[in-house]
């Protein structure tokens, strides 16, 4: 693949290292907005920037005609606009809050466990996520994705940043600790026991590898996709 990295922070550098080791070419490393000139040699763009710049970066890629894989979180108030633009421009776009294979398996497990546990109200549900201190958004995009799978099953009104679930809102506790790539936990606690499901990332490598898998899958396609499409989940 000929890849443009849009955003060249820690994730961009991690993707670059794995991509080169797999024989791919990094043809652009952008800290600025993509243009026809600076992204012209790319077959696909992988966007990991900041919440403030993600929308304009993705919009530019679609308008230029470059398939784009986006992993930046905390800009989803504009996601529907991007989906409409992608369809209008006959473009190709994937967004995921997390590209790790393990996390996407965890999403499927989370949904199934919630379907089972919702039948037992004596178990109180709660979520917790832990990330490095440089993470700008809280809760994480991954935690929000997990919550969005649970909310319709439990008929919650939404989620809130809290150490407990109350007032029909799913509680998500967000902790920031140095050098933690990402830990997500969903707990079901009763008076007599506790059931937990947990995903612990050991490094950014899983996120980067998944983004490359998504990029390779996206080339030659048209439409708006998610990692469920890439991995063949129903």
Tab-separated table of C-alpha atoms in Angstrom:
chain	number	residue	atom	x	y	z
A	1	UNK	CA	0.000	0.000	0.000
A	2	UNK	CA	0.944	3.626	-0.509
A	3	UNK	CA	-0.183	5.214	2.752
A	4	UNK	CA	-0.604	8.821	3.849
A	5	UNK	CA	-0.427	9.243	7.615
A	6	UNK	CA	-2.664	12.153	8.562
A	7	UNK	CA	-1.492	13.021	12.049
A	8	UNK	CA	2.013	11.982	13.012
A	9	UNK	CA	1.882	11.551	16.761
A	10	UNK	CA	2.440	8.370	18.759
A	11	UNK	CA	-0.148	6.367	16.826
A	12	UNK	CA	1.099	7.652	13.488
A	13	UNK	CA	4.640	6.594	14.338
A	14	UNK	CA	3.460	3.179	15.555
A	15	UNK	CA	1.537	2.628	12.304
A	16	UNK	CA	4.567	3.756	10.295
A	17	UNK	CA	6.853	1.208	11.960
A	18	UNK	CA	4.500	-1.725	11.413
A	19	UNK	CA	3.629	-0.628	7.869
A	20	UNK	CA	7.286	-0.462	6.815
A	21	UNK	CA	7.999	-3.849	8.407
A	22	UNK	CA	5.157	-5.294	6.275
A	23	UNK	CA	6.529	-3.789	3.057
A	24	UNK	CA	4.110	-0.874	2.712
A	25	UNK	CA	5.206	2.626	1.667
A	26	UNK	CA	4.556	5.758	3.702
A	27	UNK	CA	4.214	8.443	1.041
A	28	UNK	CA	3.111	11.315	3.306
A	29	UNK	CA	3.373	12.208	6.992
A	30	UNK	CA	1.063	15.139	7.571
A	31	UNK	CA	0.608	17.384	10.577
A	32	UNK	CA	-1.388	19.757	8.376
A	33	UNK	CA	-4.676	19.360	6.495
A	34	UNK	CA	-4.516	17.052	3.438
A	35	UNK	CA	-4.468	18.725	0.021
A	36	UNK	CA	-4.326	17.436	-3.557
A	37	UNK	CA	-0.614	18.211	-3.565
A	38	UNK	CA	0.541	16.715	-0.259
A	39	UNK	CA	-1.520	13.507	-0.515
A	40	UNK	CA	-1.421	12.901	-4.283
A	41	UNK	CA	0.748	9.765	-4.161
A	42	UNK	CA	-1.404	7.924	-1.587
A	43	UNK	CA	-3.788	5.017	-2.201
A	44	UNK	CA	-5.275	5.358	1.283
A	45	UNK	CA	-5.067	7.744	4.257
A	46	UNK	CA	-4.923	6.703	7.905
A	47	UNK	CA	-6.084	9.543	10.158
A	48	UNK	CA	-5.036	9.699	13.815
A	49	UNK	CA	-4.840	13.371	14.713
A	50	UNK	CA	-6.755	15.423	17.304
A	51	UNK	CA	-10.479	15.956	17.930
A	52	UNK	CA	-10.151	19.549	16.699
A	53	UNK	CA	-8.693	18.623	13.305
A	54	UNK	CA	-10.168	15.167	12.530
A	55	UNK	CA	-13.343	16.406	10.821
A	56	UNK	CA	-11.528	18.728	8.397
A	57	UNK	CA	-8.870	16.089	7.698
A	58	UNK	CA	-11.401	13.368	6.871
A	59	UNK	CA	-13.553	15.784	4.861
A	60	UNK	CA	-10.522	16.820	2.784
A	61	UNK	CA	-9.541	13.200	2.048
A	62	UNK	CA	-13.059	12.335	0.877
A	63	UNK	CA	-13.282	15.437	-1.307
A	64	UNK	CA	-9.882	14.659	-2.854
A	65	UNK	CA	-10.979	11.069	-3.502
A	66	UNK	CA	-8.625	9.236	-1.123
A	67	UNK	CA	-10.109	6.348	0.943
A	68	UNK	CA	-9.693	7.250	4.616
A	69	UNK	CA	-9.456	5.211	7.802
A	70	UNK	CA	-10.071	7.377	10.893
A	71	UNK	CA	-9.296	6.449	14.486
A	72	UNK	CA	-9.473	9.872	16.141
A	73	UNK	CA	-12.155	10.040	18.832
A	74	UNK	CA	-14.213	12.866	20.424
A	75	UNK	CA	-15.411	14.493	17.182
A	76	UNK	CA	-18.459	12.299	16.567
A	77	UNK	CA	-20.950	15.170	16.669
A	78	UNK	CA	-19.894	15.635	13.012
A	79	UNK	CA	-19.741	11.966	12.021
A	80	UNK	CA	-23.159	12.006	10.312
A	81	UNK	CA	-22.009	14.932	8.151
A	82	UNK	CA	-18.993	12.887	7.038
A	83	UNK	CA	-21.170	9.860	6.236
A	84	UNK	CA	-23.439	12.031	4.068
A	85	UNK	CA	-20.434	13.603	2.322
A	86	UNK	CA	-18.894	10.190	1.666
A	87	UNK	CA	-22.092	8.944	0.027
A	88	UNK	CA	-22.445	12.149	-1.990
A	89	UNK	CA	-18.838	11.977	-3.237
A	90	UNK	CA	-18.951	8.177	-3.760
A	91	UNK	CA	-15.994	7.910	-1.401
A	92	UNK	CA	-14.667	5.288	0.992
A	93	UNK	CA	-14.521	5.804	4.760
A	94	UNK	CA	-14.072	3.727	7.893
A	95	UNK	CA	-14.409	5.041	11.432
A	96	UNK	CA	-13.714	2.961	14.531
A	97	UNK	CA	-13.178	4.033	18.108
A	98	UNK	CA	-10.634	1.211	18.327
A	99	UNK	CA	-9.024	-0.853	15.538
A	100	UNK	CA	-7.589	-3.603	17.745
A	101	UNK	CA	-8.810	-7.086	16.820
A	102	UNK	CA	-9.042	-7.951	20.513
A	103	UNK	CA	-11.154	-4.898	21.311
A	104	UNK	CA	-13.518	-5.614	18.432
A	105	UNK	CA	-13.946	-9.151	19.736
A	106	UNK	CA	-14.519	-7.588	23.167
A	107	UNK	CA	-17.292	-5.408	21.680
A	108	UNK	CA	-19.107	-8.559	20.539
A	109	UNK	CA	-18.592	-10.276	23.918
A	110	UNK	CA	-19.802	-7.163	25.747
A	111	UNK	CA	-23.062	-7.092	23.824
A	112	UNK	CA	-23.771	-10.779	24.446
A	113	UNK	CA	-22.982	-10.531	28.172
A	114	UNK	CA	-25.253	-7.472	28.528
A	115	UNK	CA	-28.102	-9.392	26.855
A	116	UNK	CA	-27.704	-12.159	29.454
A	117	UNK	CA	-27.165	-9.955	32.516
A	118	UNK	CA	-30.027	-7.551	31.803
A	119	UNK	CA	-32.403	-10.304	32.901
A	120	UNK	CA	-30.930	-10.251	36.433
A	121	UNK	CA	-31.575	-6.840	38.060
A	122	UNK	CA	-29.793	-7.859	41.272
A	123	UNK	CA	-26.534	-7.276	39.342
A	124	UNK	CA	-25.710	-3.573	39.038
A	125	UNK	CA	-23.745	-2.652	35.934
A	126	UNK	CA	-20.814	-0.217	35.867
A	127	UNK	CA	-17.971	0.606	33.470
A	128	UNK	CA	-14.386	1.703	34.014
A	129	UNK	CA	-11.675	2.773	31.579
A	130	UNK	CA	-8.016	3.577	32.310
A	131	UNK	CA	-5.676	5.381	29.917
A	132	UNK	CA	-2.390	7.278	29.855
A	133	UNK	CA	-2.342	10.842	31.175
A	134	UNK	CA	-1.869	12.328	27.669
A	135	UNK	CA	-5.272	11.107	26.460
A	136	UNK	CA	-7.345	14.191	25.687
A	137	UNK	CA	-10.897	12.804	25.857
A	138	UNK	CA	-12.793	11.125	28.685
A	139	UNK	CA	-14.422	8.710	28.601
A	140	UNK	CA	-12.523	7.052	25.785
A	141	UNK	CA	-14.136	6.427	22.412
A	142	UNK	CA	-13.835	2.711	23.100
A	143	UNK	CA	-15.752	3.095	26.374
A	144	UNK	CA	-18.474	5.038	24.573
A	145	UNK	CA	-18.756	2.287	21.946
A	146	UNK	CA	-19.107	-0.308	24.720
A	147	UNK	CA	-21.732	1.863	26.424
A	148	UNK	CA	-23.676	2.337	23.204
A	149	UNK	CA	-24.010	-1.449	22.892
A	150	UNK	CA	-25.299	-1.727	26.479
A	151	UNK	CA	-27.670	1.278	26.615
A	152	UNK	CA	-30.447	-0.055	24.316
A	153	UNK	CA	-30.317	-3.496	25.953
A	154	UNK	CA	-30.833	-1.993	29.433
A	155	UNK	CA	-33.051	0.844	28.133
A	156	UNK	CA	-30.824	3.415	29.823
A	157	UNK	CA	-31.288	7.098	28.950
A	158	UNK	CA	-27.586	7.375	28.149
A	159	UNK	CA	-24.253	7.338	29.971
A	160	UNK	CA	-22.504	9.706	32.362
A	161	UNK	CA	-19.028	10.127	33.784
A	162	UNK	CA	-19.527	8.593	37.221
A	163	UNK	CA	-18.248	5.835	39.477
A	164	UNK	CA	-21.754	4.345	39.577
A	165	UNK	CA	-24.867	3.842	37.468
A	166	UNK	CA	-27.851	5.837	38.691
A	167	UNK	CA	-30.862	7.858	37.481
A	168	UNK	CA	-31.134	5.442	34.541
A	169	UNK	CA	-27.712	6.508	33.198
A	170	UNK	CA	-24.865	4.050	32.739
A	171	UNK	CA	-21.895	5.110	34.851
A	172	UNK	CA	-18.463	5.221	33.212
A	173	UNK	CA	-15.481	5.893	35.453
A	174	UNK	CA	-12.488	7.360	33.572
A	175	UNK	CA	-9.034	7.157	35.148
A	176	UNK	CA	-5.766	8.630	33.814
A	177	UNK	CA	-2.549	6.880	34.841
A	178	UNK	CA	0.941	7.233	33.303
A	179	UNK	CA	1.946	4.712	30.604
A	180	UNK	CA	-1.345	2.801	30.312
A	181	UNK	CA	-2.262	2.097	26.635
A	182	UNK	CA	-5.861	1.260	27.520
A	183	UNK	CA	-7.908	-0.892	29.892
A	184	UNK	CA	-11.697	-1.292	29.678
A	185	UNK	CA	-13.857	-3.133	32.190
A	186	UNK	CA	-17.590	-3.817	32.462
A	187	UNK	CA	-18.686	-5.016	35.929
A	188	UNK	CA	-21.878	-6.647	37.160
A	189	UNK	CA	-21.974	-6.425	40.948
A	190	UNK	CA	-24.471	-8.060	43.335
A	191	UNK	CA	-24.575	-8.489	47.113
A	192	UNK	CA	-23.045	-11.947	46.822
A	193	UNK	CA	-20.601	-11.757	43.911
A	194	UNK	CA	-19.215	-9.783	40.976
A	195	UNK	CA	-18.855	-10.686	37.296
A	196	UNK	CA	-16.398	-8.703	35.159
A	197	UNK	CA	-15.278	-8.683	31.553
A	198	UNK	CA	-12.071	-6.797	30.830
A	199	UNK	CA	-9.781	-5.925	27.942
A	200	UNK	CA	-6.195	-4.832	28.646
A	201	UNK	CA	-4.043	-3.452	25.827
A	202	UNK	CA	-0.332	-4.164	26.340
A	203	UNK	CA	0.775	-1.599	23.745
A	204	UNK	CA	-0.436	0.510	20.805
A	205	UNK	CA	0.664	-2.240	18.419
A	206	UNK	CA	-2.774	-3.878	18.296
A	207	UNK	CA	-4.460	-0.578	17.383
A	208	UNK	CA	-1.888	0.119	14.652
A	209	UNK	CA	-2.067	-3.369	13.141
A	210	UNK	CA	-5.850	-3.206	12.990
A	211	UNK	CA	-5.785	0.188	11.282
A	212	UNK	CA	-3.491	-1.242	8.579
A	213	UNK	CA	-5.813	-4.238	8.095
A	214	UNK	CA	-8.730	-1.798	7.711
A	215	UNK	CA	-6.790	0.353	5.233
A	216	UNK	CA	-5.895	-2.619	3.046
A	217	UNK	CA	-9.512	-3.834	3.131
A	218	UNK	CA	-10.879	-0.376	2.194
A	219	UNK	CA	-8.863	0.129	-0.988
A	220	UNK	CA	-11.091	-0.382	-4.036
A	221	UNK	CA	-14.355	-0.120	-2.071
A	222	UNK	CA	-16.982	2.624	-1.949
A	223	UNK	CA	-19.150	3.466	1.032
A	224	UNK	CA	-19.158	3.988	4.781
A	225	UNK	CA	-17.898	1.054	6.848
A	226	UNK	CA	-16.945	-0.055	10.352
A	227	UNK	CA	-14.631	-2.702	11.749
A	228	UNK	CA	-17.613	-5.075	11.830
A	229	UNK	CA	-17.485	-4.984	8.017
A	230	UNK	CA	-13.716	-5.467	7.935
A	231	UNK	CA	-13.805	-8.445	10.311
A	232	UNK	CA	-16.993	-9.980	8.895
A	233	UNK	CA	-19.087	-9.613	12.058
A	234	UNK	CA	-22.857	-9.523	11.533
